[in-house]
Short mmCIF file of C-alpha atoms in Angstrom, two decimals:
data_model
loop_
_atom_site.label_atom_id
_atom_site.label_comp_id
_atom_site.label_asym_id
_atom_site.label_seq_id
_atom_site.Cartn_x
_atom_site.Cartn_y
_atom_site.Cartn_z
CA UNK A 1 -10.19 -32.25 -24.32
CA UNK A 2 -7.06 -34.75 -23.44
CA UNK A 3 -6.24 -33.12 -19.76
CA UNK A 4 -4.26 -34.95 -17.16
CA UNK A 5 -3.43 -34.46 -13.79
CA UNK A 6 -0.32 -35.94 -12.39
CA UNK A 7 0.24 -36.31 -8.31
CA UNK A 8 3.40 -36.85 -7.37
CA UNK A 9 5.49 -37.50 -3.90
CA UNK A 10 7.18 -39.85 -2.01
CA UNK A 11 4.66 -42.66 -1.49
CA UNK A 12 4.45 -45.40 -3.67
CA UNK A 13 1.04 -44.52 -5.51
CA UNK A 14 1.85 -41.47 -6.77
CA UNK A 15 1.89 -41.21 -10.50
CA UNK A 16 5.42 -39.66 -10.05
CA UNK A 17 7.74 -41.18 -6.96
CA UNK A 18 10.74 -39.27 -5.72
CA UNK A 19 12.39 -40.79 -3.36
CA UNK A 20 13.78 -37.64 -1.13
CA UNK A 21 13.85 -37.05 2.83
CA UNK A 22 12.56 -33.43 1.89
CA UNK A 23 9.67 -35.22 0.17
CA UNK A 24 6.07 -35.45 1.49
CA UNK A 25 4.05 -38.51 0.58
CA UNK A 26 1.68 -37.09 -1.29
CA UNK A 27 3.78 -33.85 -2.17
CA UNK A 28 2.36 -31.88 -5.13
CA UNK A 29 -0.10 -31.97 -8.27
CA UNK A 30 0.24 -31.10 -11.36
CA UNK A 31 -2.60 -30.26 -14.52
CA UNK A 32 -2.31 -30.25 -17.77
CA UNK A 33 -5.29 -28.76 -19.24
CA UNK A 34 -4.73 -29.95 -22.96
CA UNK A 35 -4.44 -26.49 -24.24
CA UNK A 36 -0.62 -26.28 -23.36
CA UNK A 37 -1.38 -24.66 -19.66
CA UNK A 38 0.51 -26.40 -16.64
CA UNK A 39 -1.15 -25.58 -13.37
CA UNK A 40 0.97 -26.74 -10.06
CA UNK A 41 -0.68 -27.14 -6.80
CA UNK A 42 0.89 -27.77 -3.17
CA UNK A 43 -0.41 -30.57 -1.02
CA UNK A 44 0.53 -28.62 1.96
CA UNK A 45 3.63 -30.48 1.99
CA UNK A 46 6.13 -30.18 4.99
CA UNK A 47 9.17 -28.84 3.19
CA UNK A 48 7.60 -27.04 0.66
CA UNK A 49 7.68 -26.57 -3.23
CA UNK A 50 10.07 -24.43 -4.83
CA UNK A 51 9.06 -22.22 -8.12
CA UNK A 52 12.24 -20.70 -9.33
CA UNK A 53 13.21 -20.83 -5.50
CA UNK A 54 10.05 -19.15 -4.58
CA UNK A 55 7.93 -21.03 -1.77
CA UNK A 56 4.23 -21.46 -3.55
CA UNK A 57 1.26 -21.95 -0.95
CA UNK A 58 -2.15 -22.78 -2.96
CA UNK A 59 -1.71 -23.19 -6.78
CA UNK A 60 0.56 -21.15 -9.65
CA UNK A 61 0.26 -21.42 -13.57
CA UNK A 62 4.11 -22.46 -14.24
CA UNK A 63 5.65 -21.10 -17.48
CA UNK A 64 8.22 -23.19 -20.21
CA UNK A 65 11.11 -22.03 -18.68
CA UNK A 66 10.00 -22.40 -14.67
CA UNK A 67 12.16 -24.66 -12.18
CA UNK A 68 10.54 -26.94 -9.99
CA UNK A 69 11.46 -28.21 -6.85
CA UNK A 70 10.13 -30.57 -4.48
CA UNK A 71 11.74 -30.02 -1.29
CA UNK A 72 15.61 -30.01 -1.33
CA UNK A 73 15.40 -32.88 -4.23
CA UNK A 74 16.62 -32.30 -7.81
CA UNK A 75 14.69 -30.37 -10.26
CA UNK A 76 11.87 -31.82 -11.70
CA UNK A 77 11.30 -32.70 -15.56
CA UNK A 78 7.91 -31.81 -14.96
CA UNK A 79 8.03 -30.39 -18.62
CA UNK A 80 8.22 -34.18 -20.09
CA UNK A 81 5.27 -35.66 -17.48
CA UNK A 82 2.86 -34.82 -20.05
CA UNK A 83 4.42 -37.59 -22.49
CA UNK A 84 5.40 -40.07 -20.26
CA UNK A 85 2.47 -42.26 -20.96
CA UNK A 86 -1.17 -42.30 -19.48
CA UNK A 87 -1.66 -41.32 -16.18
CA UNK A 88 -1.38 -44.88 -13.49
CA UNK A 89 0.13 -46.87 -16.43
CA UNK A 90 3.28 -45.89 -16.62
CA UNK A 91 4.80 -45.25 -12.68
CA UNK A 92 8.00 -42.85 -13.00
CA UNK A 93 10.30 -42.89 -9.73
CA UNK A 94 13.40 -40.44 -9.19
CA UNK A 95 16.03 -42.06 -7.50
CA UNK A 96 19.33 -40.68 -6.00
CA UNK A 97 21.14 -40.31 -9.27
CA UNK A 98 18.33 -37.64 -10.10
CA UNK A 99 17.32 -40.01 -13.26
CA UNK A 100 14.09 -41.15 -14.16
CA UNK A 101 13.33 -44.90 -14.85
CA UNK A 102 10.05 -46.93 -16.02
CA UNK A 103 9.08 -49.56 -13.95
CA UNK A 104 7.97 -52.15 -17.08
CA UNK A 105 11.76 -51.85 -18.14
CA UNK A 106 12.07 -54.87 -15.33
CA UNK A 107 9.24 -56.59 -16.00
CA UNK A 108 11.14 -59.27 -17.70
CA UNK A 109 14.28 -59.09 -16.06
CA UNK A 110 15.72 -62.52 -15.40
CA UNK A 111 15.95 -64.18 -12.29
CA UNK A 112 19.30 -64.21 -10.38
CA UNK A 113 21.45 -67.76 -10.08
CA UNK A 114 20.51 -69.52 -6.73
CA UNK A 115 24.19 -69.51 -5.66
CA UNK A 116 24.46 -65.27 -5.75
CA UNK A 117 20.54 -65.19 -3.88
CA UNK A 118 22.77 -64.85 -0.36
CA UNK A 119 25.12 -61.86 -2.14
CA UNK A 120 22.68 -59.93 -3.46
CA UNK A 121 20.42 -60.11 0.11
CA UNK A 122 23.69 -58.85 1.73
CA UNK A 123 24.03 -56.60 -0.68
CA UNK A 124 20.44 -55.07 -0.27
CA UNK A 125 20.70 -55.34 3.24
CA UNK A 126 23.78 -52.75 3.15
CA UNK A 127 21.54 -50.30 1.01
CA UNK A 128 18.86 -50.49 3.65
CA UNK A 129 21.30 -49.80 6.32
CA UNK A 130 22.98 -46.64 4.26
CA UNK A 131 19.76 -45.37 2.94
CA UNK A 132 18.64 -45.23 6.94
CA UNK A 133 21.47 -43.83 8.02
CA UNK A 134 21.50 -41.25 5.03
CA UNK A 135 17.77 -40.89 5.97
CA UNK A 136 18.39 -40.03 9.52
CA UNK A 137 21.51 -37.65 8.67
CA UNK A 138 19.52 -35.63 6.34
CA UNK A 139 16.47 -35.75 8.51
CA UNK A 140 18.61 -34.68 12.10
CA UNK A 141 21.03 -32.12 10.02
CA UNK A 142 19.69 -30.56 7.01
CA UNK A 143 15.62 -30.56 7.63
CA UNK A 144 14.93 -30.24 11.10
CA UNK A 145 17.98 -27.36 11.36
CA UNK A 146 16.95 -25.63 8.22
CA UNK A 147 15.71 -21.85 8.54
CA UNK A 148 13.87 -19.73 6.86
CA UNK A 149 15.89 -17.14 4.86
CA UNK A 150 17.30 -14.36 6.78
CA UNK A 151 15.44 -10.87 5.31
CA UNK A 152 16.78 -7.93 7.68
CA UNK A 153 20.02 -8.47 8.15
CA UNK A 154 19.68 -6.37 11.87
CA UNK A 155 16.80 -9.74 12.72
CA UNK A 156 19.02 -13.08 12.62
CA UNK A 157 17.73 -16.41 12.86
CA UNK A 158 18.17 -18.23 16.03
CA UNK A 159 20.96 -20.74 15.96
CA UNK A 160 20.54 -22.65 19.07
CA UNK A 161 18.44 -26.67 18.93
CA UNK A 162 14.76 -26.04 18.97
CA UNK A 163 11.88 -28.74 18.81
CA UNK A 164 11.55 -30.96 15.97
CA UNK A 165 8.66 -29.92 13.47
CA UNK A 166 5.46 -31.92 14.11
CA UNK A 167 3.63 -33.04 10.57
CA UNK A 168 0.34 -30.34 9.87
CA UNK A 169 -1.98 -33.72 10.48
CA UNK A 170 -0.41 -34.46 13.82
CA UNK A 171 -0.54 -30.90 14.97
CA UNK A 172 -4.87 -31.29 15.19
CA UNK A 173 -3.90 -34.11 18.73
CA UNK A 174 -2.00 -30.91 19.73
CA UNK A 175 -3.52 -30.16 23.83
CA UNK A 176 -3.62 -26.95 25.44
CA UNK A 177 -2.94 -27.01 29.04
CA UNK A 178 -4.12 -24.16 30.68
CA UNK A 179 -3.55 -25.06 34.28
CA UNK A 180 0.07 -23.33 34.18
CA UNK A 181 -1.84 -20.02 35.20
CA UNK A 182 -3.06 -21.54 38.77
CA UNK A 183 -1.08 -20.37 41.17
CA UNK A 184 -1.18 -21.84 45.22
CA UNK A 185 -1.39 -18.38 46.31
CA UNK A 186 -4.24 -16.84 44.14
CA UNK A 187 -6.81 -17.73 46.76
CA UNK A 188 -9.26 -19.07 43.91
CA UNK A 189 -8.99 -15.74 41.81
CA UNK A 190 -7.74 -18.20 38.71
CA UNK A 191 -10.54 -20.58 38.97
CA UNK A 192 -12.95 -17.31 39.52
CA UNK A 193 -11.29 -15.91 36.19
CA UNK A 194 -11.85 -18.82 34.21
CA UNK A 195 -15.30 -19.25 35.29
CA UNK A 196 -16.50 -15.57 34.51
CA UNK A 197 -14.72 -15.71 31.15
CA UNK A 198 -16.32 -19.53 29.91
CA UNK A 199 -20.00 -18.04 30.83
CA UNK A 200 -19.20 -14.43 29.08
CA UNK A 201 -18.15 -16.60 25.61
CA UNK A 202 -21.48 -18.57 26.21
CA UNK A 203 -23.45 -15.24 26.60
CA UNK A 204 -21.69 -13.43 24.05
CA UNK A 205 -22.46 -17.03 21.19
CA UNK A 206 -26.08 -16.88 22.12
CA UNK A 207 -26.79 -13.21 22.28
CA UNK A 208 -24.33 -11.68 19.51
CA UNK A 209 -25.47 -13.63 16.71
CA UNK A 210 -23.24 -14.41 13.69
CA UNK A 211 -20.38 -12.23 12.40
CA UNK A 212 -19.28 -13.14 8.77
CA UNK A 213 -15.26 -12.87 7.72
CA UNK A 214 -16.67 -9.57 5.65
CA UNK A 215 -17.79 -8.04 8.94
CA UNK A 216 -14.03 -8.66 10.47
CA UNK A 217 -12.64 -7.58 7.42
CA UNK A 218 -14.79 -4.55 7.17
CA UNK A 219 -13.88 -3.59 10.94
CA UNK A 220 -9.85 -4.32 10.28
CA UNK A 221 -10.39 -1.20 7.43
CA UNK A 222 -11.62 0.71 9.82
CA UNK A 223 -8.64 0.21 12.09
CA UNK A 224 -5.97 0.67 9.61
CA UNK A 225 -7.81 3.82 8.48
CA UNK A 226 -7.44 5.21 12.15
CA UNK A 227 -3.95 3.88 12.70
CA UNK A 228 -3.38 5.77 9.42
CA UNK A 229 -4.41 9.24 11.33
CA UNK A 230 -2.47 8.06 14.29
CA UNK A 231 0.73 6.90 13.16
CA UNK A 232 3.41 6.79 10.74
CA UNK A 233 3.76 4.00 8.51
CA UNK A 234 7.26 2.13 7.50
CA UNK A 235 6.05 1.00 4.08
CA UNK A 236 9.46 0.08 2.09
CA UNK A 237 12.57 -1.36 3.03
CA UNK A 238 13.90 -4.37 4.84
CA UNK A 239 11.83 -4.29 8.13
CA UNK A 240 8.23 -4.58 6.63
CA UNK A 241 9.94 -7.15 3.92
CA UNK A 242 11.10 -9.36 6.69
CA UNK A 243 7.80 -9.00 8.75
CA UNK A 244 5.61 -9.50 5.38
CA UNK A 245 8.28 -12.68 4.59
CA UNK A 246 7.37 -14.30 8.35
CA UNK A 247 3.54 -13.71 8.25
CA UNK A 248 3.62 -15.39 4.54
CA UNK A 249 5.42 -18.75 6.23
CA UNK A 250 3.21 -18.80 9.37
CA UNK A 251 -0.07 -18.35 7.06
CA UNK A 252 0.69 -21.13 5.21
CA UNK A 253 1.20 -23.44 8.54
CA UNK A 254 -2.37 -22.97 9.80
CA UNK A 255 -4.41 -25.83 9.76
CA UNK A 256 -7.76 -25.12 9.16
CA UNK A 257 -7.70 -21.40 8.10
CA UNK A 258 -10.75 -19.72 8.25
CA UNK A 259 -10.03 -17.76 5.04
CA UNK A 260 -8.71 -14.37 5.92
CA UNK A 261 -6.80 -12.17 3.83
CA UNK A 262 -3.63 -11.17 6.44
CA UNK A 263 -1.47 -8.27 5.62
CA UNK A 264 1.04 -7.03 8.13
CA UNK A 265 1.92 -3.53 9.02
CA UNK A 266 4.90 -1.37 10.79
CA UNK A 267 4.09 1.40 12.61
CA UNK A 268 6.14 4.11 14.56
CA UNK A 269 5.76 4.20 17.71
CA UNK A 270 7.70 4.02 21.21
CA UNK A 271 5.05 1.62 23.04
CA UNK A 272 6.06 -2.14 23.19
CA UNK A 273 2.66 -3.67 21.18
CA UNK A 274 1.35 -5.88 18.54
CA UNK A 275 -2.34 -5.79 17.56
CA UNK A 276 -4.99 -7.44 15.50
CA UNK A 277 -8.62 -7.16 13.77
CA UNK A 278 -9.81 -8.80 10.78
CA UNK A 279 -6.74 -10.27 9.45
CA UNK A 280 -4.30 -6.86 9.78
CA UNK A 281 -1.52 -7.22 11.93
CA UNK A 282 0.04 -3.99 13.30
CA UNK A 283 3.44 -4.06 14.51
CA UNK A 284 5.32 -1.14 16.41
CA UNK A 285 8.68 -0.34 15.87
CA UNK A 286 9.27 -0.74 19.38
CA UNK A 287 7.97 -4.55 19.29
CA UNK A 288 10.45 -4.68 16.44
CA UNK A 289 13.45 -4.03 17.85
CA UNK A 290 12.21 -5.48 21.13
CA UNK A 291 12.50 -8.70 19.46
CA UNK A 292 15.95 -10.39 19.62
CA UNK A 293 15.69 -12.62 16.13
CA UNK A 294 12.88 -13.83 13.69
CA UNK A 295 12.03 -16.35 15.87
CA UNK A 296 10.61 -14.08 17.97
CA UNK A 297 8.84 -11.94 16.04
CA UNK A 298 7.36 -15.10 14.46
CA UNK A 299 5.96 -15.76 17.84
CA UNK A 300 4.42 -12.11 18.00
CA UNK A 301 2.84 -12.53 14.55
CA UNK A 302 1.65 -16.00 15.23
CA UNK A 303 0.07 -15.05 18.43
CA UNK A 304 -2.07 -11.92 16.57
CA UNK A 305 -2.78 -14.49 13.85
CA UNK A 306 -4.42 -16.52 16.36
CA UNK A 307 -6.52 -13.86 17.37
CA UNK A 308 -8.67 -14.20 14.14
CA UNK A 309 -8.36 -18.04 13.81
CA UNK A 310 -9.54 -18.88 17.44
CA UNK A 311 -12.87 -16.20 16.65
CA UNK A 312 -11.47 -13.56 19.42
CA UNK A 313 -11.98 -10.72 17.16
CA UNK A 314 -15.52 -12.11 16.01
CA UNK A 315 -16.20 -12.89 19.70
CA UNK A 316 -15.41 -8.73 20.45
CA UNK A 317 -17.74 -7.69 17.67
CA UNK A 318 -20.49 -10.16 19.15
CA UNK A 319 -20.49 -7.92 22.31
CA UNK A 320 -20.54 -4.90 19.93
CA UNK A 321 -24.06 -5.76 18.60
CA UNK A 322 -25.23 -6.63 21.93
CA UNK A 323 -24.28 -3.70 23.82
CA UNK A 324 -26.28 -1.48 20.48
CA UNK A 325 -28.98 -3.36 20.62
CA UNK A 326 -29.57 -4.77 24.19
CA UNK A 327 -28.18 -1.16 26.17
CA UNK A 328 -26.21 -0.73 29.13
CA UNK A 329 -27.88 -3.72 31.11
CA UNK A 330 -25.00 -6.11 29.84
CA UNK A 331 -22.46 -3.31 29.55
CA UNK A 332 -20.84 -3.97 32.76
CA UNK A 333 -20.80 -7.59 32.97
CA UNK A 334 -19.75 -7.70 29.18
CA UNK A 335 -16.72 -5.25 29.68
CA UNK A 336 -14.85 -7.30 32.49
CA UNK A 337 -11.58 -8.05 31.02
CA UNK A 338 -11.16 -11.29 31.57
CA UNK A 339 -9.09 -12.58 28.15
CA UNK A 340 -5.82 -14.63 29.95
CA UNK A 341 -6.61 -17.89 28.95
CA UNK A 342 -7.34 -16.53 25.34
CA UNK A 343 -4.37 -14.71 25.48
CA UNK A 344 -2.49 -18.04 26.83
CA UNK A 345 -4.43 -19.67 23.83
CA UNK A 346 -2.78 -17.46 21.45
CA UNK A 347 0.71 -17.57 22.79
CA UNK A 348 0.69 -21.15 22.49
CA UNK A 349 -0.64 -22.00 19.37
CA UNK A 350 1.54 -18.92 17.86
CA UNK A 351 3.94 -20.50 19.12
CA UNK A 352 3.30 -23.88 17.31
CA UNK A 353 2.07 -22.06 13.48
CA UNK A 354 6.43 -20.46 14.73
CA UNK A 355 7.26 -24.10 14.89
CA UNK A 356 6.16 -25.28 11.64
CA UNK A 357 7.29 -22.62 10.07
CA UNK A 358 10.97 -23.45 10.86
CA UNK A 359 11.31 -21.14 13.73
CA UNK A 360 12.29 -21.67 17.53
CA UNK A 361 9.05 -21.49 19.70
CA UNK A 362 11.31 -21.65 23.09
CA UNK A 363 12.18 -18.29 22.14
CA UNK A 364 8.86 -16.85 23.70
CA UNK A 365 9.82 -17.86 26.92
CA UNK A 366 12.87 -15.33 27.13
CA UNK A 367 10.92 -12.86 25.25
CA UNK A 368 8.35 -12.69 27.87
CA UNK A 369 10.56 -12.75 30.75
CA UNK A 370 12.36 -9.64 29.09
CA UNK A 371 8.77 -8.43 28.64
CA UNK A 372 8.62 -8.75 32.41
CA UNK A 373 11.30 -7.03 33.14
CA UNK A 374 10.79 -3.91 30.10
CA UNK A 375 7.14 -3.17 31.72
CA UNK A 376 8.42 -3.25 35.10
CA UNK A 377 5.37 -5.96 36.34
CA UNK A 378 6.30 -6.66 39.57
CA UNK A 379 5.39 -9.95 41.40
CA UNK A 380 2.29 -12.01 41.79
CA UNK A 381 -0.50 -10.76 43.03
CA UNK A 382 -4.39 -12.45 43.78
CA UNK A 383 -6.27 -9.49 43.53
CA UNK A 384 -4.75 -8.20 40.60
CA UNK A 385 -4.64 -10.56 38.82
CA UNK A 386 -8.75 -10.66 38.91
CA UNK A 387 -8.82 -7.62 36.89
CA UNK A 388 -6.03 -8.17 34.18
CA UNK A 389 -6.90 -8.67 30.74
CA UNK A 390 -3.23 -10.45 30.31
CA UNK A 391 -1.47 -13.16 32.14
CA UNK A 392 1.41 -11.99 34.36
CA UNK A 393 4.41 -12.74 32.14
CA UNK A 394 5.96 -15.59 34.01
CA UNK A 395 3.06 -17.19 33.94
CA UNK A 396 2.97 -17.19 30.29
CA UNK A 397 6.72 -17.73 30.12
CA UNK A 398 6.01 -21.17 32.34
CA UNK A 399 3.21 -22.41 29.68
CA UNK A 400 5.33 -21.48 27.05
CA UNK A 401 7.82 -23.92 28.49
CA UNK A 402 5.20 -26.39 29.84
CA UNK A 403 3.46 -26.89 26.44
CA UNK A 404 6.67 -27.66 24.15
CA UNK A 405 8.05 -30.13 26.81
CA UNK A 406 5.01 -31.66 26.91
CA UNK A 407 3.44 -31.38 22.61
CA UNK A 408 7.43 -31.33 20.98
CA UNK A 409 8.82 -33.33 23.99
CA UNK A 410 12.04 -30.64 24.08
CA UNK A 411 13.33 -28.97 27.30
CA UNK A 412 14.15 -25.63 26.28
CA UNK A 413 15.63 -24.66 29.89
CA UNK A 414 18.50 -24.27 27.52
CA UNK A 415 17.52 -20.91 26.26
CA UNK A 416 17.67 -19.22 29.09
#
């Protein structure tokens, strides 16, 4: 069977070059199976590839009359690949006049006069210097700016600077600091906290046993059958469209996912909450209109992503089995609700899945100082804070500002 597969991006040993800003290196992939069939797979590029200006995550069959794009560059001719010759003998490059040109065309051009050598180095030179500057102007104006498409028209965008993506592979140096919870006046109570919670994981790994992504799935049923009895569900329209639209681009941003199936739901109901279990997200129409833009909510979904990803869910139904088959001796010890730093955890990497996805992560540093103000927290205090489940809200407003300064190297005192 005469199949070929074809990679193609910006680097020079691609089988197909296109030499685009919006362009990964190694961008996308396409098969031809030799039966007519032309299957395209994403290489979890940065800007994305376009199916008749559908975003694709994973692979798609593409049909005779489908329009690819990688990135913001030109249309590809991905229809004539097949014919161009055999795959790494023939190398195919797209340049800025969107045309196509084979390398062995200049095998045999001849060499220029010695007395035009200095011209045409000037004149290369000049290229260099506009291609850099054209680089830089599409990379500072049309890339790092770019949204996501606006869905509800009631939930705008963001339009103020954020932080500058950071490339999927350079997100895994990412650091979590979680020191911004101290606080000189908690008498220890922080240190205490962190403690109790480090040997309740260790318990809760070595007693709980293993809990399979059919287990977490199997439990999130269960919850959406009992929110189902609880609530009313928003099933149609713009709101769930725009919520299902930002889950889909902060999915595809995760780095190693763990292989849940998310779906995202919009519930009535007048309490300010988001929650999570195996891979269903349930937002309240409160936390909706709470939020102020996109950006926001895309740090609400990306923190109850998170949940699942960082094993917090899996971690809950590890104390589950223990409790039914160990009794009440661990019940008290195991109930103690002491979750900030997870909960810090989750802001900050939804905050970063927000990021990659185009959105402004110094958003969730108003949002939880409004938060403070909505649930009416009041001020610090030591002994309270020992039996919170949550961070107090400037506390998680302060790591939300500590870790972009620090990962993104932005000061979003801006924003506020």
């Amino acid at each position: 069977m005469n199949f070929k597969t074809i990679r193609i991006g910006r680097a020079s040993d691609n089988d197909i070059v296109l030499n685009h800003a919006s362009v990964s290196r190694n961008h996308l992939e396409l098969f031809y199976d030799g039966n007519g069939n032309v299957f395209l797979t994403d290489l979890n590029s940065a800007n994305g590839t376009f199916v008749n200006g559908q975003r694709i995550n994973g692979s798609v069959q593409l049909k005779s009359n489908d329009i690819v794009k990688a990135g913001m560059s030109e249309p590809l001719r991905w229809k004539n690949f097949n014919t161009s010759g055999a795959q790494n003998e023939t190398k195919v490059t797209e340049g800025n006049s969107g045309g196509y040109a084979n390398h062995n065309d200049y095998d045999h051009e001849p060499m220029p006069k010695k007395r035009n050598v200095w011209k045409i180095v000037g004149i290369t030179l000049l290229i260099i210097f506009l291609l850099i500057g054209l680089f830089y102007i599409t990379n500072e104006y049309i890339l790092v700016d770019s949204k996501p498409d606006e869905v509800d028209p009631e939930m705008p965008n963001d339009k103020r600077d954020q932080p500058d993506k950071v490339e999927k592979d350079k997100r895994k140096s990412i650091e979590y600091d979680f020191s911004c919870l101290d606080d000189e006046n908690d008498f220890g109570t922080t240190e205490v906290i962190g403690v109790l919670e480090k040997v309740e994981t260790e318990m809760t790994d070595a007693l709980g046993g293993e809990i399979t992504i059919q287990e977490e799935a199997e439990v999130g049923d269960q919850l959406l059958s009992d929110c189902h009895e609880t609530y009313d569900f928003i099933e149609s329209g713009k709101k769930i469209e725009n919520l299902t639209s930002i889950l889909n681009l902060l999915t595809a941003q995760i780095i190693e996912p763990k292989g849940f199936n998310y779906s995202i739901y919009l519930i009535e109901s007048e309490e300010l909450n988001a929650f999570t279990a195996g891979a269903k997200i349930f937002v309240t129409t409160k936390m909706y209109s709470f939020c102020n833009s996109n950006d926001e909510l895309a740090c609400v979904i990306g923190h109850e992503i998170n949940h699942n990803e960082l094993g917090h869910i899996k971690e809950y139904l590890q104390k589950v089995k223990i409790l039914s088959e160990s009794g009440a001796a661990l019940n008290q010890i195991l109930t103690i609700p002491f979750g900030q730093k997870k909960e810090t955890h989750c802001d900050l990497t939804g905050i970063d899945l927000a990021i990659a996805a185009g959105y402004n992560g110094c958003v969730n540093i108003v949002l939880w100082e409004r938060m403070k103000k909505e649930s009416g927290e009041g001020d610090y205090n030591a002994f309270d804070n020992l039996l919170r489940s949550h961070p107090y809200s400037d506390k998680r407003a302060n790591c939300s500002h500590n870790h972009i300064l620090t990962n993104y190297g932005f000061e979003c005192d801006d924003l506020k």
